[in-house]
């Protein structure tokens, strides 16, 4: 990725997180990135394309974080716990990026490319969840409900830990507790 494109993405992330993506003009992004306004359109044909690129960039960072040391051969509970711990860790370390990723995900403004990217990148997670259902590990419920419940609890844990300023052992205890609460809610 070129330096200017990276500068534009980082400027967008910073301004979108502080001012909201609808309230941020492309001119202010270019200025914040230290490039001419026209330069932005050399990399992103529209603001919508920029929003999609920001989302895919954040999603890629997040995925790299949660997939680091992913225990591919471990049992389902261990793999789910790994994803749980790594997601909460990323959210607490990078709260602005986490919040923006969540906002963009729920906004309804993402284009087909961003939606397709997410589906491809999360295939391993969907396979893990389906494997759990196929093996009878999870309680009987729809996969959509399972996903919604997991994401809501994960989000609540990140928001609580961030608001409380939890670190080190206090954060580790909260993550372990929330993981236990989740598991007891979904496992048979």
Short mmCIF file of C-alpha atoms in Angstrom, two decimals:
data_model
loop_
_atom_site.label_atom_id
_atom_site.label_comp_id
_atom_site.label_asym_id
_atom_site.label_seq_id
_atom_site.Cartn_x
_atom_site.Cartn_y
_atom_site.Cartn_z
CA UNK A 1 0.00 0.00 0.00
CA UNK A 2 1.35 3.43 -0.88
CA UNK A 3 2.26 5.88 1.86
CA UNK A 4 -0.36 8.38 0.71
CA UNK A 5 -3.11 5.78 0.66
CA UNK A 6 -2.10 4.68 4.17
CA UNK A 7 -2.07 8.33 5.32
CA UNK A 8 -5.56 8.82 3.90
CA UNK A 9 -6.87 5.68 5.60
CA UNK A 10 -5.37 6.68 8.96
CA UNK A 11 -6.67 10.25 8.65
CA UNK A 12 -10.12 8.87 7.80
CA UNK A 13 -10.06 6.51 10.77
CA UNK A 14 -9.05 9.33 13.11
CA UNK A 15 -11.65 11.79 11.83
CA UNK A 16 -14.45 9.24 11.41
CA UNK A 17 -13.88 8.07 15.00
CA UNK A 18 -13.95 11.63 16.36
CA UNK A 19 -16.50 13.34 14.12
CA UNK A 20 -18.51 10.52 12.55
CA UNK A 21 -18.22 9.35 8.97
CA UNK A 22 -21.16 11.43 7.72
CA UNK A 23 -19.86 14.60 9.36
CA UNK A 24 -16.36 14.29 7.91
CA UNK A 25 -15.69 15.85 4.52
CA UNK A 26 -13.20 14.44 2.03
CA UNK A 27 -11.47 17.84 2.09
CA UNK A 28 -10.91 17.58 5.86
CA UNK A 29 -9.57 14.04 5.43
CA UNK A 30 -7.12 15.16 2.75
CA UNK A 31 -6.01 18.11 4.90
CA UNK A 32 -5.58 15.86 7.96
CA UNK A 33 -3.54 13.43 5.84
CA UNK A 34 -1.38 16.26 4.51
CA UNK A 35 -2.31 15.70 0.86
CA UNK A 36 -4.24 17.67 -1.76
CA UNK A 37 -7.99 17.01 -1.89
CA UNK A 38 -7.73 15.63 -5.41
CA UNK A 39 -5.16 13.08 -4.23
CA UNK A 40 -7.84 11.33 -2.17
CA UNK A 41 -9.81 10.61 -5.34
CA UNK A 42 -6.75 9.05 -6.99
CA UNK A 43 -7.06 6.25 -4.42
CA UNK A 44 -10.79 6.25 -3.65
CA UNK A 45 -13.30 7.15 -6.38
CA UNK A 46 -15.93 8.29 -3.85
CA UNK A 47 -16.50 8.81 -0.16
CA UNK A 48 -18.49 5.56 -0.13
CA UNK A 49 -15.46 3.73 -1.55
CA UNK A 50 -13.31 5.34 1.15
CA UNK A 51 -15.74 4.22 3.87
CA UNK A 52 -15.61 0.67 2.50
CA UNK A 53 -11.80 0.79 2.39
CA UNK A 54 -11.65 2.03 6.00
CA UNK A 55 -13.93 -0.79 7.11
CA UNK A 56 -11.93 -3.43 5.24
CA UNK A 57 -8.69 -2.00 6.63
CA UNK A 58 -10.00 -2.14 10.21
CA UNK A 59 -11.45 -5.61 9.67
CA UNK A 60 -8.09 -6.79 8.31
CA UNK A 61 -6.23 -5.40 11.36
CA UNK A 62 -8.76 -7.04 13.68
CA UNK A 63 -8.55 -10.38 11.87
CA UNK A 64 -4.76 -10.37 11.98
CA UNK A 65 -4.97 -9.79 15.72
CA UNK A 66 -7.50 -12.53 16.47
CA UNK A 67 -5.85 -15.06 14.16
CA UNK A 68 -2.40 -14.64 15.69
CA UNK A 69 -1.48 -17.97 17.32
CA UNK A 70 -4.94 -19.34 16.48
CA UNK A 71 -5.07 -22.95 17.76
CA UNK A 72 -6.31 -24.58 14.54
CA UNK A 73 -6.18 -28.13 15.94
CA UNK A 74 -7.65 -27.35 19.36
CA UNK A 75 -11.17 -28.25 20.45
CA UNK A 76 -14.06 -25.92 19.69
CA UNK A 77 -14.16 -24.36 23.15
CA UNK A 78 -10.44 -23.51 23.03
CA UNK A 79 -10.72 -21.99 19.56
CA UNK A 80 -13.77 -19.94 20.55
CA UNK A 81 -12.00 -18.77 23.72
CA UNK A 82 -8.99 -17.72 21.67
CA UNK A 83 -11.17 -15.60 19.40
CA UNK A 84 -12.99 -14.21 22.44
CA UNK A 85 -9.79 -13.20 24.25
CA UNK A 86 -8.13 -11.76 21.16
CA UNK A 87 -11.22 -9.76 20.13
CA UNK A 88 -11.61 -8.20 23.56
CA UNK A 89 -7.88 -7.52 23.73
CA UNK A 90 -8.01 -5.67 20.38
CA UNK A 91 -11.08 -3.69 21.44
CA UNK A 92 -9.47 -2.58 24.70
CA UNK A 93 -6.12 -1.75 23.07
CA UNK A 94 -7.68 0.17 20.20
CA UNK A 95 -11.05 1.48 21.43
CA UNK A 96 -11.45 4.15 18.73
CA UNK A 97 -10.77 1.62 15.96
CA UNK A 98 -13.03 -0.95 17.63
CA UNK A 99 -15.90 1.52 17.99
CA UNK A 100 -15.55 2.71 14.40
CA UNK A 101 -15.47 -0.87 13.11
CA UNK A 102 -18.65 -1.60 15.07
CA UNK A 103 -20.37 1.58 13.84
CA UNK A 104 -19.51 0.89 10.22
CA UNK A 105 -20.62 -2.73 10.55
CA UNK A 106 -24.05 -1.66 11.83
CA UNK A 107 -24.45 1.43 9.62
CA UNK A 108 -25.99 -0.15 6.56
CA UNK A 109 -23.72 1.96 4.31
CA UNK A 110 -21.18 -0.69 3.39
CA UNK A 111 -20.99 -1.66 -0.25
CA UNK A 112 -21.03 -5.15 -1.71
CA UNK A 113 -17.23 -5.35 -1.82
CA UNK A 114 -16.92 -4.71 1.93
CA UNK A 115 -19.72 -7.16 2.74
CA UNK A 116 -18.17 -9.84 0.51
CA UNK A 117 -14.75 -9.20 2.04
CA UNK A 118 -16.15 -9.71 5.52
CA UNK A 119 -17.87 -12.97 4.54
CA UNK A 120 -14.66 -14.34 3.01
CA UNK A 121 -12.44 -13.28 5.90
CA UNK A 122 -14.79 -14.66 8.54
CA UNK A 123 -15.27 -18.03 6.85
CA UNK A 124 -13.06 -19.74 9.47
CA UNK A 125 -15.29 -18.40 12.25
CA UNK A 126 -18.50 -19.47 10.52
CA UNK A 127 -17.00 -22.94 10.01
CA UNK A 128 -16.08 -23.13 13.71
CA UNK A 129 -19.60 -22.22 14.77
CA UNK A 130 -21.19 -24.63 12.31
CA UNK A 131 -18.84 -27.38 13.52
CA UNK A 132 -20.01 -26.73 17.08
CA UNK A 133 -23.64 -27.07 16.05
CA UNK A 134 -22.94 -30.17 13.96
CA UNK A 135 -21.23 -31.85 16.93
CA UNK A 136 -24.10 -30.95 19.27
CA UNK A 137 -21.85 -28.80 21.45
CA UNK A 138 -24.07 -25.73 21.29
CA UNK A 139 -27.64 -25.45 22.52
CA UNK A 140 -30.34 -25.57 19.90
CA UNK A 141 -30.76 -22.09 18.42
CA UNK A 142 -30.36 -20.44 15.06
CA UNK A 143 -26.84 -19.57 13.94
CA UNK A 144 -27.94 -15.96 13.46
CA UNK A 145 -29.14 -15.76 17.07
CA UNK A 146 -25.92 -17.41 18.27
CA UNK A 147 -23.85 -14.86 16.35
CA UNK A 148 -25.92 -11.93 17.62
CA UNK A 149 -25.67 -13.10 21.21
CA UNK A 150 -21.91 -13.67 21.03
CA UNK A 151 -21.28 -10.28 19.40
CA UNK A 152 -23.47 -8.46 21.94
CA UNK A 153 -21.72 -10.04 24.90
CA UNK A 154 -18.30 -9.44 23.37
CA UNK A 155 -19.19 -5.81 22.75
CA UNK A 156 -20.49 -5.40 26.30
CA UNK A 157 -17.23 -6.81 27.67
CA UNK A 158 -15.09 -4.49 25.55
CA UNK A 159 -17.16 -1.45 26.49
CA UNK A 160 -17.14 -2.28 30.20
CA UNK A 161 -13.39 -2.98 30.27
CA UNK A 162 -12.67 0.23 28.39
CA UNK A 163 -14.97 2.36 30.55
CA UNK A 164 -13.43 0.92 33.72
CA UNK A 165 -9.88 1.28 32.40
CA UNK A 166 -9.16 -2.37 33.17
CA UNK A 167 -5.66 -3.64 32.48
CA UNK A 168 -3.46 -6.61 33.21
CA UNK A 169 -4.93 -9.00 35.80
CA UNK A 170 -8.21 -7.12 36.22
CA UNK A 171 -8.77 -7.29 32.46
CA UNK A 172 -7.73 -10.95 32.32
CA UNK A 173 -10.22 -11.79 35.11
CA UNK A 174 -13.04 -9.98 33.30
CA UNK A 175 -12.26 -11.71 30.01
CA UNK A 176 -12.18 -15.12 31.74
CA UNK A 177 -15.46 -14.39 33.55
CA UNK A 178 -17.16 -13.20 30.38
CA UNK A 179 -15.89 -16.23 28.48
CA UNK A 180 -17.33 -18.53 31.16
CA UNK A 181 -20.65 -16.67 31.07
CA UNK A 182 -20.77 -16.97 27.29
CA UNK A 183 -19.88 -20.66 27.30
CA UNK A 184 -22.49 -21.50 29.93
CA UNK A 185 -25.05 -19.66 27.81
CA UNK A 186 -24.33 -21.46 24.53
CA UNK A 187 -22.96 -24.90 25.43
CA UNK A 188 -25.12 -27.91 26.24
#
